[in-house]
Short mmCIF file of C-alpha atoms and ligand atoms in Angstrom, two decimals:
data_model
loop_
_atom_site.label_atom_id
_atom_site.label_comp_id
_atom_site.label_asym_id
_atom_site.label_seq_id
_atom_site.Cartn_x
_atom_site.Cartn_y
_atom_site.Cartn_z
CA MET A 1356 19.71 3.37 32.05
CA THR A 1357 16.97 0.74 31.47
CA THR A 1358 17.18 -1.84 28.69
CA LEU A 1359 14.49 0.11 26.84
CA ASP A 1360 16.40 3.40 27.17
CA ALA A 1361 19.55 1.72 25.93
CA ALA A 1362 17.70 0.30 22.94
CA LEU A 1363 16.23 3.68 22.04
CA ALA A 1364 19.61 5.37 22.46
CA ARG A 1365 21.16 2.82 20.11
CA VAL A 1366 18.36 3.45 17.55
CA SER A 1367 19.20 7.17 17.61
CA GLN A 1368 22.87 6.39 16.99
CA LEU A 1369 22.00 4.08 14.10
CA VAL A 1370 19.59 6.39 12.29
CA ALA A 1371 22.20 9.15 12.53
CA THR A 1372 24.34 7.00 10.17
CA LEU A 1373 21.51 6.80 7.60
CA PRO A 1374 21.19 10.20 5.92
CA ALA A 1375 18.09 11.19 3.90
CA GLN A 1376 19.77 10.09 0.69
CA PRO A 1377 19.58 7.14 -1.68
CA PHE A 1378 22.43 4.60 -1.53
CA VAL A 1379 23.91 4.47 -5.02
CA ASN A 1380 27.18 3.14 -6.39
CA GLY A 1381 28.52 2.23 -2.95
CA ALA A 1382 27.70 5.42 -1.05
CA PHE A 1383 24.93 7.72 0.08
CA GLN A 1384 24.44 10.33 -2.63
CA ALA A 1385 22.51 13.58 -2.41
CA THR A 1386 19.18 13.58 -4.26
CA MET A 1387 18.80 15.89 -7.25
CA HIS A 1388 16.44 18.16 -5.27
CA GLY A 1389 16.88 17.56 -1.51
CA ASP A 1390 13.25 16.58 -0.79
CA ALA A 1391 12.68 14.27 2.17
CA LEU A 1392 9.82 12.50 3.92
CA ASP A 1393 9.12 12.18 7.65
CA ASN A 1394 9.53 8.64 8.94
CA VAL A 1395 7.47 8.08 12.08
CA SER A 1396 7.49 5.05 14.31
CA PRO A 1397 4.18 3.12 14.70
CA ARG A 1398 5.26 2.56 18.31
CA ASP A 1399 4.33 6.11 19.40
CA GLY A 1400 3.82 8.21 16.27
CA THR A 1401 7.03 10.18 16.85
CA LEU A 1402 9.57 11.11 14.18
CA VAL A 1403 12.41 8.59 13.79
CA ASN A 1404 14.24 10.34 10.97
CA ARG A 1405 13.74 11.68 7.45
CA ILE A 1406 14.21 9.63 4.31
CA ALA A 1407 14.97 10.83 0.80
CA ARG A 1408 11.99 11.40 -1.44
CA CYS A 1409 13.61 10.14 -4.63
CA ASN A 1410 12.20 11.16 -7.97
CA ALA A 1411 12.62 9.90 -11.53
CA ALA A 1412 16.01 11.60 -11.90
CA ASP A 1413 17.32 9.89 -8.74
CA VAL A 1414 16.02 6.56 -9.98
CA ASP A 1415 17.64 7.14 -13.35
CA ASN A 1416 20.97 7.77 -11.64
CA ALA A 1417 20.64 4.57 -9.57
CA VAL A 1418 19.65 2.46 -12.60
CA ALA A 1419 22.50 3.95 -14.65
CA ASN A 1420 25.00 2.91 -11.97
CA ALA A 1421 23.48 -0.54 -11.64
CA LYS A 1422 23.59 -0.96 -15.42
CA ALA A 1423 27.21 0.22 -15.69
CA THR A 1424 28.16 -2.26 -12.95
CA PHE A 1425 26.30 -5.04 -14.71
CA ASP A 1426 27.92 -4.20 -18.02
CA ASP A 1427 31.47 -4.04 -16.65
CA GLY A 1428 31.02 -7.66 -15.53
CA ALA A 1429 32.78 -7.31 -12.14
CA TRP A 1430 29.91 -9.12 -10.47
CA ARG A 1431 28.33 -11.35 -13.09
CA ARG A 1432 31.62 -12.65 -14.49
CA MET A 1433 33.16 -13.28 -11.08
CA ALA A 1434 34.00 -16.95 -10.53
CA PRO A 1435 30.98 -18.56 -8.83
CA ARG A 1436 33.02 -19.60 -5.78
CA ASP A 1437 34.19 -15.99 -5.31
CA ARG A 1438 30.67 -14.60 -5.58
CA LYS A 1439 29.64 -17.23 -3.06
CA ARG A 1440 32.47 -16.25 -0.68
CA LEU A 1441 31.48 -12.57 -0.82
CA MET A 1442 27.81 -13.34 -0.20
CA LEU A 1443 28.68 -15.57 2.75
CA HIS A 1444 30.87 -12.81 4.17
CA PHE A 1445 27.99 -10.37 3.63
CA ALA A 1446 25.74 -12.74 5.63
CA SER A 1447 28.29 -12.95 8.46
CA MET A 1448 28.52 -9.16 8.61
CA ILE A 1449 24.74 -8.85 8.93
CA GLU A 1450 24.90 -11.49 11.64
CA ALA A 1451 27.57 -9.52 13.49
CA ARG A 1452 25.16 -6.53 13.41
CA ALA A 1453 22.00 -8.56 13.97
CA GLU A 1454 20.95 -6.57 17.01
CA ASP A 1455 21.24 -3.28 15.11
CA PHE A 1456 19.15 -4.63 12.22
CA ALA A 1457 16.56 -5.89 14.72
CA LEU A 1458 16.33 -2.53 16.49
CA LEU A 1459 15.92 -0.62 13.22
CA GLU A 1460 13.28 -3.04 11.96
CA SER A 1461 11.24 -2.85 15.14
CA ILE A 1462 11.27 0.93 15.46
CA ASP A 1463 10.33 1.26 11.77
CA THR A 1464 7.60 -1.38 11.56
CA GLY A 1465 6.17 -1.61 15.07
CA LYS A 1466 7.03 -5.33 15.22
CA PRO A 1467 8.05 -6.77 18.60
CA ILE A 1468 11.79 -6.75 19.10
CA SER A 1469 11.52 -10.39 20.16
CA ALA A 1470 10.23 -11.18 16.64
CA THR A 1471 12.82 -9.18 14.70
CA ARG A 1472 15.58 -10.80 16.79
CA ALA A 1473 14.22 -14.33 16.48
CA PHE A 1474 12.72 -14.24 13.01
CA ASP A 1475 13.20 -11.33 10.61
CA VAL A 1476 16.95 -10.90 10.92
CA PRO A 1477 17.97 -14.56 11.27
CA GLN A 1478 15.70 -15.49 8.35
CA ALA A 1479 17.26 -12.81 6.14
CA ILE A 1480 20.74 -14.17 7.00
CA ASN A 1481 19.60 -17.74 6.34
CA THR A 1482 18.17 -16.75 2.94
CA LEU A 1483 21.40 -15.04 1.93
CA ARG A 1484 23.43 -18.09 2.94
CA TYR A 1485 21.03 -20.47 1.16
CA TYR A 1486 21.46 -18.72 -2.21
CA ALA A 1487 25.19 -18.14 -1.69
CA GLU A 1488 25.63 -21.87 -1.16
CA ALA A 1489 23.63 -22.62 -4.29
CA ILE A 1490 25.87 -20.60 -6.62
CA ASP A 1491 28.49 -23.25 -7.32
CA LYS A 1492 26.07 -26.17 -7.15
CA VAL A 1493 23.56 -25.33 -9.87
CA TYR A 1494 24.51 -26.67 -13.29
CA GLY A 1495 23.42 -25.89 -16.83
CA GLU A 1496 22.47 -28.67 -19.27
CA VAL A 1497 23.95 -30.39 -22.28
CA GLY A 1498 21.48 -31.19 -25.02
CA PRO A 1499 21.13 -34.68 -26.60
CA SER A 1500 22.79 -33.73 -29.92
CA PRO A 1501 24.40 -35.82 -32.68
CA SER A 1502 28.14 -36.49 -32.17
CA SER A 1503 29.07 -33.79 -34.68
CA ARG A 1504 27.47 -31.17 -32.47
CA LEU A 1505 27.70 -29.95 -28.89
CA SER A 1506 24.66 -28.08 -27.61
CA TYR A 1507 24.27 -26.67 -24.17
CA ALA A 1508 21.95 -24.31 -22.32
CA VAL A 1509 23.24 -21.77 -19.84
CA HIS A 1510 21.42 -19.44 -17.45
CA GLU A 1511 22.41 -15.81 -17.84
CA PRO A 1512 21.52 -12.96 -15.49
CA LEU A 1513 18.91 -10.51 -16.77
CA GLY A 1514 20.70 -7.24 -15.92
CA VAL A 1515 19.25 -4.60 -13.61
CA ILE A 1516 16.47 -5.89 -11.37
CA GLY A 1517 13.94 -3.57 -9.71
CA VAL A 1518 13.06 -4.92 -6.27
CA ILE A 1519 9.91 -3.31 -4.88
CA VAL A 1520 8.83 -4.48 -1.43
CA PRO A 1521 6.19 -3.67 1.25
CA TRP A 1522 6.38 -2.74 4.89
CA ASN A 1523 5.30 -5.91 6.68
CA PHE A 1524 8.64 -7.82 6.52
CA PRO A 1525 10.95 -5.20 4.99
CA LEU A 1526 14.28 -6.99 5.41
CA HIS A 1527 13.07 -10.60 5.17
CA LEU A 1528 11.00 -10.13 1.99
CA ALA A 1529 13.62 -7.94 0.34
CA MET A 1530 16.20 -10.66 0.95
CA TRP A 1531 13.95 -13.27 -0.70
CA LYS A 1532 14.58 -11.26 -3.89
CA ILE A 1533 18.01 -9.73 -3.33
CA ALA A 1534 19.77 -13.02 -2.52
CA PRO A 1535 18.76 -15.03 -5.64
CA ALA A 1536 19.23 -11.91 -7.83
CA LEU A 1537 22.77 -11.52 -6.45
CA ALA A 1538 23.51 -15.23 -6.72
CA THR A 1539 22.66 -15.23 -10.42
CA GLY A 1540 24.92 -12.23 -11.12
CA ASN A 1541 22.37 -9.44 -11.52
CA THR A 1542 22.66 -5.89 -10.18
CA MET A 1543 19.69 -4.12 -8.64
CA VAL A 1544 17.80 -1.08 -7.46
CA VAL A 1545 15.79 -1.78 -4.34
CA LYS A 1546 12.74 0.39 -3.54
CA PRO A 1547 11.58 -0.29 0.02
CA SER A 1548 8.23 0.93 1.33
CA GLU A 1549 8.23 4.63 2.25
CA LEU A 1550 7.12 3.47 5.73
CA THR A 1551 10.09 1.15 6.31
CA SER A 1552 13.31 2.03 4.55
CA LEU A 1553 15.85 1.76 7.36
CA THR A 1554 17.00 -1.85 7.07
CA ALA A 1555 17.34 -1.70 3.28
CA LEU A 1556 19.67 1.28 3.60
CA LYS A 1557 21.64 -0.46 6.37
CA LEU A 1558 21.82 -3.55 4.19
CA ALA A 1559 23.29 -1.66 1.22
CA GLN A 1560 25.86 -0.06 3.52
CA THR A 1561 26.78 -3.47 4.94
CA ALA A 1562 27.12 -4.96 1.45
CA ILE A 1563 29.84 -2.46 0.59
CA GLU A 1564 31.66 -3.13 3.85
CA ALA A 1565 31.48 -6.84 3.03
CA GLY A 1566 33.23 -6.22 -0.30
CA LEU A 1567 30.41 -6.42 -2.85
CA PRO A 1568 31.29 -4.21 -5.81
CA ALA A 1569 29.79 -0.70 -5.67
CA GLY A 1570 26.72 -0.40 -7.88
CA VAL A 1571 25.53 -4.02 -7.36
CA LEU A 1572 23.03 -3.24 -4.58
CA ASN A 1573 21.51 0.26 -4.78
CA VAL A 1574 18.58 1.58 -2.73
CA VAL A 1575 16.22 4.38 -3.67
CA THR A 1576 13.68 5.50 -1.04
CA GLY A 1577 10.48 7.45 -1.50
CA LEU A 1578 6.87 7.16 -2.58
CA GLY A 1579 5.38 4.37 -4.67
CA HIS A 1580 3.86 6.60 -7.32
CA GLU A 1581 7.11 8.54 -7.67
CA ALA A 1582 10.25 6.47 -7.02
CA GLY A 1583 8.46 3.10 -7.42
CA ASP A 1584 6.77 4.12 -10.63
CA ALA A 1585 10.06 5.43 -12.04
CA VAL A 1586 11.72 2.04 -11.36
CA ALA A 1587 8.76 0.25 -12.96
CA ARG A 1588 8.86 2.41 -16.08
CA HIS A 1589 12.63 2.50 -16.51
CA MET A 1590 13.80 1.23 -19.90
CA ASP A 1591 16.95 -0.34 -18.42
CA VAL A 1592 15.25 -2.35 -15.71
CA GLN A 1593 14.67 -5.94 -16.93
CA LEU A 1594 12.46 -7.36 -14.15
CA ILE A 1595 10.32 -5.99 -11.34
CA ALA A 1596 10.39 -8.46 -8.47
CA PHE A 1597 7.45 -7.25 -6.42
CA THR A 1598 5.71 -8.03 -3.18
CA GLY A 1599 2.74 -5.85 -2.27
CA SER A 1600 -0.90 -5.17 -2.98
CA GLU A 1601 -2.99 -6.20 -5.97
CA ARG A 1602 -3.66 -2.52 -6.72
CA THR A 1603 0.05 -1.83 -7.16
CA GLY A 1604 0.49 -5.08 -9.08
CA ARG A 1605 -1.99 -3.84 -11.70
CA GLN A 1606 -0.08 -0.56 -11.96
CA LEU A 1607 3.18 -2.44 -12.46
CA LEU A 1608 1.73 -4.51 -15.30
CA ARG A 1609 0.67 -1.27 -17.01
CA ALA A 1610 4.11 0.29 -16.43
CA ALA A 1611 5.81 -2.78 -17.91
CA ALA A 1612 3.53 -2.70 -20.94
CA ASP A 1613 4.06 1.02 -21.45
CA SER A 1614 7.87 0.81 -21.18
CA ASN A 1615 10.17 -2.01 -22.25
CA LEU A 1616 7.92 -5.04 -21.70
CA LYS A 1617 10.00 -5.88 -18.66
CA ARG A 1618 9.15 -9.03 -16.77
CA VAL A 1619 7.24 -8.88 -13.51
CA SER A 1620 6.90 -11.36 -10.68
CA PHE A 1621 4.22 -10.83 -8.08
CA GLU A 1622 3.65 -11.91 -4.52
CA LEU A 1623 0.31 -10.27 -3.78
CA GLY A 1624 -2.41 -10.66 -1.20
CA GLY A 1625 -4.32 -13.56 0.25
CA LYS A 1626 -7.38 -14.64 2.21
CA SER A 1627 -6.07 -17.98 3.27
CA PRO A 1628 -8.44 -20.64 4.61
CA HIS A 1629 -7.52 -22.60 7.73
CA LEU A 1630 -9.75 -25.68 7.93
CA VAL A 1631 -10.43 -27.72 11.05
CA PHE A 1632 -12.15 -31.10 10.78
CA ALA A 1633 -13.94 -32.77 13.69
CA ASP A 1634 -11.75 -35.90 13.52
CA TRP A 1635 -8.73 -33.96 14.73
CA GLN A 1636 -8.40 -34.52 18.50
CA ASP A 1637 -5.94 -31.94 19.74
CA LEU A 1638 -7.95 -28.75 19.42
CA ASP A 1639 -5.70 -26.83 21.84
CA THR A 1640 -2.80 -27.05 19.41
CA VAL A 1641 -5.07 -25.97 16.56
CA ALA A 1642 -6.39 -23.04 18.60
CA THR A 1643 -2.87 -21.82 19.32
CA GLN A 1644 -1.78 -22.15 15.71
CA ALA A 1645 -5.02 -20.62 14.39
CA ALA A 1646 -4.61 -17.63 16.69
CA TRP A 1647 -0.94 -17.05 15.92
CA GLY A 1648 -1.61 -17.82 12.24
CA ILE A 1649 -3.61 -14.58 12.13
CA PHE A 1650 -2.26 -12.46 14.98
CA TYR A 1651 1.49 -12.88 14.38
CA ASN A 1652 2.98 -9.65 13.01
CA GLN A 1653 -0.27 -7.89 13.99
CA GLY A 1654 -2.03 -9.85 11.24
CA GLN A 1655 -0.01 -8.11 8.55
CA ILE A 1656 1.01 -11.27 6.73
CA CYS A 1657 -0.04 -12.18 3.19
CA THR A 1658 -0.31 -15.85 4.26
CA ALA A 1659 -2.30 -15.09 7.44
CA GLY A 1660 -4.92 -17.73 8.14
CA SER A 1661 -7.59 -15.06 8.08
CA ARG A 1662 -10.55 -17.43 7.49
CA LEU A 1663 -10.96 -20.16 10.10
CA LEU A 1664 -13.35 -22.76 8.67
CA VAL A 1665 -14.54 -25.25 11.29
CA GLU A 1666 -16.60 -28.43 10.94
CA ARG A 1667 -19.90 -27.87 12.70
CA PRO A 1668 -19.58 -30.45 15.57
CA VAL A 1669 -16.38 -28.80 16.94
CA MET A 1670 -17.31 -25.18 16.13
CA ASP A 1671 -18.27 -24.03 19.61
CA THR A 1672 -15.25 -25.66 21.27
CA MET A 1673 -12.88 -24.33 18.63
CA LEU A 1674 -14.24 -20.79 18.85
CA GLU A 1675 -14.04 -20.78 22.62
CA ARG A 1676 -10.40 -21.93 22.56
CA VAL A 1677 -9.24 -19.55 19.86
CA VAL A 1678 -10.84 -16.66 21.71
CA ALA A 1679 -9.16 -17.80 24.93
CA VAL A 1680 -5.75 -17.63 23.18
CA ALA A 1681 -6.60 -14.26 21.58
CA ARG A 1682 -7.40 -12.78 24.99
CA THR A 1683 -3.90 -13.67 26.21
CA ILE A 1684 -2.26 -11.67 23.41
CA ILE A 1685 -1.92 -8.13 24.67
CA PRO A 1686 -0.67 -5.32 22.42
CA SER A 1687 2.33 -3.66 23.93
CA ASP A 1688 5.48 -1.60 23.22
CA PRO A 1689 7.40 -3.26 20.35
CA MET A 1690 10.71 -2.26 21.94
CA ASP A 1691 9.87 -4.13 25.14
CA GLU A 1692 11.43 -7.60 25.13
CA ALA A 1693 8.29 -9.16 26.64
CA THR A 1694 5.96 -7.94 23.89
CA SER A 1695 4.44 -10.47 21.48
CA LEU A 1696 1.96 -8.19 19.65
CA GLY A 1697 3.20 -4.78 18.56
CA ALA A 1698 1.77 -1.86 16.62
CA LEU A 1699 0.21 -1.79 13.14
CA SER A 1700 2.37 -0.19 10.49
CA SER A 1701 0.78 3.25 10.22
CA LYS A 1702 -2.09 5.40 11.40
CA GLY A 1703 -3.75 5.09 7.98
CA HIS A 1704 -3.50 1.30 8.05
CA LEU A 1705 -4.91 1.07 11.58
CA GLU A 1706 -7.85 3.22 10.44
CA ALA A 1707 -8.40 0.99 7.38
CA VAL A 1708 -8.43 -2.17 9.49
CA MET A 1709 -10.76 -0.60 12.06
CA ALA A 1710 -13.08 0.49 9.22
CA GLN A 1711 -13.49 -3.19 8.32
CA VAL A 1712 -14.32 -4.01 11.94
CA GLU A 1713 -16.88 -1.20 12.03
CA ARG A 1714 -18.42 -2.56 8.87
CA ALA A 1715 -18.76 -5.96 10.53
CA ARG A 1716 -20.42 -4.26 13.49
CA ALA A 1717 -22.79 -2.30 11.26
CA ASP A 1718 -23.72 -5.52 9.41
CA GLY A 1719 -24.58 -7.20 12.71
CA LEU A 1720 -21.75 -9.73 12.64
CA ARG A 1721 -20.79 -11.29 15.98
CA ILE A 1722 -17.56 -9.74 17.29
CA VAL A 1723 -16.57 -12.26 19.96
CA CYS A 1724 -13.46 -10.50 21.19
CA GLY A 1725 -11.36 -7.42 20.42
CA GLY A 1726 -12.73 -5.02 17.83
CA GLN A 1727 -11.13 -2.01 19.57
CA VAL A 1728 -8.03 0.10 19.23
CA ALA A 1729 -5.62 -0.10 22.15
CA ARG A 1730 -2.95 2.05 23.78
CA ALA A 1731 -4.16 5.19 22.00
CA GLU A 1732 -2.61 7.26 24.81
CA THR A 1733 0.88 6.25 23.58
CA GLY A 1734 0.32 7.92 20.19
CA GLY A 1735 1.01 4.52 18.56
CA TYR A 1736 -1.18 2.39 16.30
CA TYR A 1737 -2.37 -0.63 18.29
CA MET A 1738 -5.48 -2.80 18.25
CA LEU A 1739 -6.77 -5.81 20.11
CA PRO A 1740 -6.77 -9.25 18.49
CA THR A 1741 -10.25 -9.57 17.04
CA VAL A 1742 -12.38 -12.65 16.37
CA ILE A 1743 -15.60 -12.38 14.38
CA ALA A 1744 -17.87 -15.43 14.31
CA ASP A 1745 -20.44 -16.79 11.80
CA VAL A 1746 -19.10 -14.66 8.94
CA PRO A 1747 -21.03 -15.57 5.76
CA PRO A 1748 -18.53 -16.80 3.12
CA ASP A 1749 -19.65 -14.17 0.63
CA HIS A 1750 -19.46 -11.25 3.06
CA PRO A 1751 -16.70 -8.72 2.13
CA LEU A 1752 -14.96 -9.53 5.43
CA ALA A 1753 -14.55 -13.13 4.22
CA GLN A 1754 -13.58 -12.06 0.70
CA ASP A 1755 -11.22 -9.10 1.00
CA GLU A 1756 -7.81 -9.01 2.59
CA ILE A 1757 -7.91 -7.02 5.84
CA PHE A 1758 -4.18 -7.35 6.62
CA GLY A 1759 -4.71 -6.84 10.33
CA PRO A 1760 -5.37 -8.93 13.48
CA VAL A 1761 -8.89 -9.90 12.49
CA LEU A 1762 -9.99 -13.54 12.32
CA CYS A 1763 -13.22 -14.45 10.50
CA VAL A 1764 -14.72 -17.74 11.66
CA THR A 1765 -17.23 -19.75 9.59
CA SER A 1766 -18.61 -23.27 10.03
CA PHE A 1767 -19.22 -25.99 7.42
CA GLU A 1768 -21.13 -29.26 7.36
CA THR A 1769 -19.52 -31.39 4.63
CA ASP A 1770 -16.20 -31.79 2.81
CA ASP A 1771 -17.71 -30.44 -0.37
CA GLU A 1772 -18.98 -27.33 1.40
CA ALA A 1773 -15.58 -26.86 3.08
CA LEU A 1774 -13.83 -26.98 -0.28
CA THR A 1775 -16.30 -24.61 -1.93
CA ILE A 1776 -15.88 -22.03 0.84
CA ALA A 1777 -12.08 -22.49 0.97
CA ASN A 1778 -11.70 -21.96 -2.77
CA GLY A 1779 -14.37 -19.29 -2.96
CA THR A 1780 -12.24 -16.11 -3.11
CA ARG A 1781 -10.23 -14.46 -5.86
CA TYR A 1782 -7.01 -15.40 -4.06
CA GLY A 1783 -4.95 -18.58 -3.93
CA LEU A 1784 -1.90 -18.02 -1.74
CA ALA A 1785 -1.96 -20.51 1.14
CA ALA A 1786 -4.34 -23.01 2.77
CA GLY A 1787 -4.10 -25.33 5.73
CA LEU A 1788 -6.11 -28.17 7.18
CA TRP A 1789 -6.21 -30.31 10.30
CA THR A 1790 -7.55 -33.82 9.88
CA ALA A 1791 -6.78 -37.33 11.10
CA SER A 1792 -7.73 -38.74 7.70
CA MET A 1793 -4.87 -39.23 5.23
CA ASN A 1794 -7.40 -39.71 2.47
CA ARG A 1795 -9.07 -36.41 3.15
CA ALA A 1796 -5.71 -34.62 3.56
CA HIS A 1797 -4.57 -35.87 0.18
CA ARG A 1798 -7.88 -35.02 -1.49
CA PHE A 1799 -7.79 -31.47 -0.13
CA ALA A 1800 -4.08 -30.96 -0.91
CA ASP A 1801 -5.01 -31.77 -4.50
CA ALA A 1802 -8.23 -29.70 -4.69
CA LEU A 1803 -7.32 -26.55 -2.74
CA VAL A 1804 -6.47 -23.69 -5.08
CA ALA A 1805 -3.37 -22.38 -3.32
CA GLY A 1806 0.34 -22.10 -3.95
CA MET A 1807 1.04 -23.60 -0.54
CA VAL A 1808 -0.94 -26.25 1.40
CA TRP A 1809 -0.08 -27.16 4.97
CA VAL A 1810 -1.48 -30.31 6.56
CA ASN A 1811 -1.66 -30.57 10.35
CA GLY A 1812 0.56 -27.55 11.00
CA TRP A 1813 0.18 -23.92 9.88
CA ASP A 1814 2.92 -22.23 7.82
CA SER A 1815 5.19 -25.23 8.13
CA CYS A 1816 7.56 -24.60 5.18
CA ASP A 1817 10.91 -22.81 5.02
CA ILE A 1818 13.38 -21.38 2.50
CA THR A 1819 13.77 -24.80 0.83
CA MET A 1820 10.18 -24.75 -0.54
CA PRO A 1821 8.71 -22.42 -3.19
CA PHE A 1822 6.55 -19.54 -1.95
CA GLY A 1823 3.89 -17.82 -4.05
CA GLY A 1824 0.28 -17.84 -5.10
CA PHE A 1825 -2.29 -18.91 -7.64
CA ARG A 1826 -4.97 -16.67 -9.16
CA GLN A 1827 -4.86 -13.04 -7.99
CA SER A 1828 -2.30 -13.84 -5.30
CA GLY A 1829 0.34 -13.44 -7.96
CA PHE A 1830 2.77 -15.42 -10.10
CA GLY A 1831 6.44 -16.32 -9.92
CA ARG A 1832 7.98 -17.93 -6.88
CA ASP A 1833 10.26 -16.76 -4.10
CA ARG A 1834 12.33 -19.21 -1.98
CA SER A 1835 13.85 -22.52 -3.03
CA ILE A 1836 16.10 -23.18 -6.04
CA HIS A 1837 13.14 -22.29 -8.30
CA ALA A 1838 13.51 -18.62 -7.32
CA LEU A 1839 16.79 -18.50 -9.24
CA GLU A 1840 14.96 -19.08 -12.52
CA LYS A 1841 13.16 -15.78 -12.60
CA TYR A 1842 16.39 -13.77 -12.40
CA CYS A 1843 17.82 -15.51 -15.49
CA ASP A 1844 17.39 -15.96 -19.20
CA ILE A 1845 18.30 -19.25 -20.85
CA LYS A 1846 20.75 -19.16 -23.74
CA SER A 1847 21.13 -22.17 -26.06
CA VAL A 1848 24.60 -22.54 -27.60
CA SER A 1849 25.41 -25.02 -30.33
CA TYR A 1850 28.82 -26.00 -31.81
CA THR A 1851 29.09 -27.96 -35.04
CA PHE A 1852 32.32 -29.89 -35.60
CA GLY A 1853 33.93 -30.88 -38.90
P1 NAD B 3249 1.75 -1.60 -1.68
O1 NAD B 3249 1.45 -2.30 -2.93
O2 NAD B 3249 1.00 -0.37 -1.36
O3 NAD B 3249 3.27 -1.17 -1.64
C1 NAD B 3249 4.32 -2.11 -1.88
C2 NAD B 3249 5.50 -1.38 -2.48
O4 NAD B 3249 5.11 -0.91 -3.76
C3 NAD B 3249 5.97 -0.19 -1.68
O5 NAD B 3249 7.38 -0.09 -1.77
C4 NAD B 3249 5.34 0.98 -2.41
O6 NAD B 3249 6.01 2.18 -2.27
C5 NAD B 3249 5.40 0.48 -3.84
N1 NAD B 3249 4.43 1.13 -4.75
C6 NAD B 3249 3.21 1.60 -4.46
N2 NAD B 3249 2.64 2.12 -5.57
C7 NAD B 3249 3.51 1.95 -6.59
C8 NAD B 3249 3.50 2.25 -7.98
N3 NAD B 3249 2.46 2.86 -8.55
N4 NAD B 3249 4.55 1.90 -8.73
C9 NAD B 3249 5.61 1.26 -8.18
N5 NAD B 3249 5.71 0.97 -6.87
C10 NAD B 3249 4.65 1.31 -6.06
O7 NAD B 3249 1.62 -2.66 -0.52
P2 NAD B 3249 1.85 -2.42 1.04
O8 NAD B 3249 0.65 -1.70 1.57
O9 NAD B 3249 3.18 -1.85 1.28
O10 NAD B 3249 1.89 -3.93 1.58
C11 NAD B 3249 0.75 -4.64 1.88
C12 NAD B 3249 0.35 -5.55 0.74
O11 NAD B 3249 1.43 -6.41 0.40
C13 NAD B 3249 -0.78 -6.47 1.11
O12 NAD B 3249 -1.76 -6.50 0.09
C14 NAD B 3249 -0.17 -7.82 1.25
O13 NAD B 3249 -0.97 -8.91 0.99
C15 NAD B 3249 0.95 -7.75 0.28
N6 NAD B 3249 2.00 -8.69 0.66
C16 NAD B 3249 2.10 -9.86 -0.07
C17 NAD B 3249 3.05 -10.80 0.29
C18 NAD B 3249 3.23 -12.08 -0.50
O14 NAD B 3249 4.30 -12.65 -0.41
N7 NAD B 3249 2.25 -12.54 -1.23
C19 NAD B 3249 3.88 -10.58 1.37
C20 NAD B 3249 3.72 -9.39 2.08
C21 NAD B 3249 2.79 -8.47 1.69
#
């Protein structure tokens, strides 16, 4: 048996343990109606398994269990050190099954197995440990009161959290929300993308085996406008922690307004500028980071450096080197250990990305490399890394998120022009620049409208730093100690003494 055959055989064994049912109150439970959805792999378009198509009644059942668990206090009133111990044990159990999580994530998303092994799964474990470790180290505050009074402020969990996440980093992004929500004593209903539900179900199963109380971490699968909408409109859900598209974000705001005025936190899209100034000498390093800054995860990253803005004198050299790197990145089978670029998430998404490329072609833009689907004979959803040069800053390709392996390159002449182009979209998620000038770096770090700015290195932050956007890229922050705040209310308590 080859390594690939062994991996596929293991996937079959694993999905057989994940029935087409939601995971509620510590176990898989039949849906109210038995409806299910086909789950196909982007790798070859074949059926992996079926997942439950949960409806409002299923969501109601999950929320009721999460609420009962919150109300009984078994989780939120647990001593912080004990909650920490359980979460650390949970992390160790995921680690012990890391290969299984990586296999499920790759077959479901089309991501290279090398990436799910090296990034998605270890990062999820790291996130869980980070927030577990924080539990008994974050303090409340005592107010400056007169001596006849003692006033203090405590953070209290909100209750039932609705976690709604997309398909590009299913486990990793879900954990950015699950871990701080758990750490602060909340219970939750997680709604993964209908395209990628496997690792969320496996996670909920593992949580029970790790000893988390039943009903703390529940998972409902199904469609956004059915299961997702029911979570968003539920009167007993106190917060929707969401990562996904702007379109869905707008629907969630309406659902919150129409129901219980629940809170929402949004990590939405981006069109992040990656600026290269002529004073930076090492253009090879920039070319590699610029290419991987857009092509990693098949370009399906909200923080992708999708707009490469290059100072005129180094434009030709930069373009040549980025294209040279792009040509070395060959789409291949995600389950093959040697693959660095896998499949796009779905047939529909591949078609949407290719439609943008065709638009560029029709508008006469210069497609320097790629611009084609690949490996169509496999039945999977692959495309070549694509570089489009001289894209006018106001062209839709430079304005709208493509969410695929498509890099738009534009030149600029002056710092002012660079800043105007960089800030000239409706987004404000991330931005990066390469310059030898500390003065310029500082000026741009201040003036760029972005939740994250990276100087002389793309995507150089980790769990310790806040993650989130300005403008229509969203509001609220994942990662860092700040993420704990959105899962809590603050209560002020005051004692007056005789
Ligand atoms: P999406 O908005 O279509 O779906 C995200 C989730 O929302 C899925 O679970 C989906 O089922 C659910 N959903 C859809 N409609 C819903 C509704 N009416 N009510 C409730 N839930 C609903 O996004 P996607 O296509 O899965 O993911 C791609 C998008 O996510 C891109 O726009 C990308 O930029 C964004 N994203 C942002 C970040 C970030 O951190 N800023 C990270 C990753 C992805």
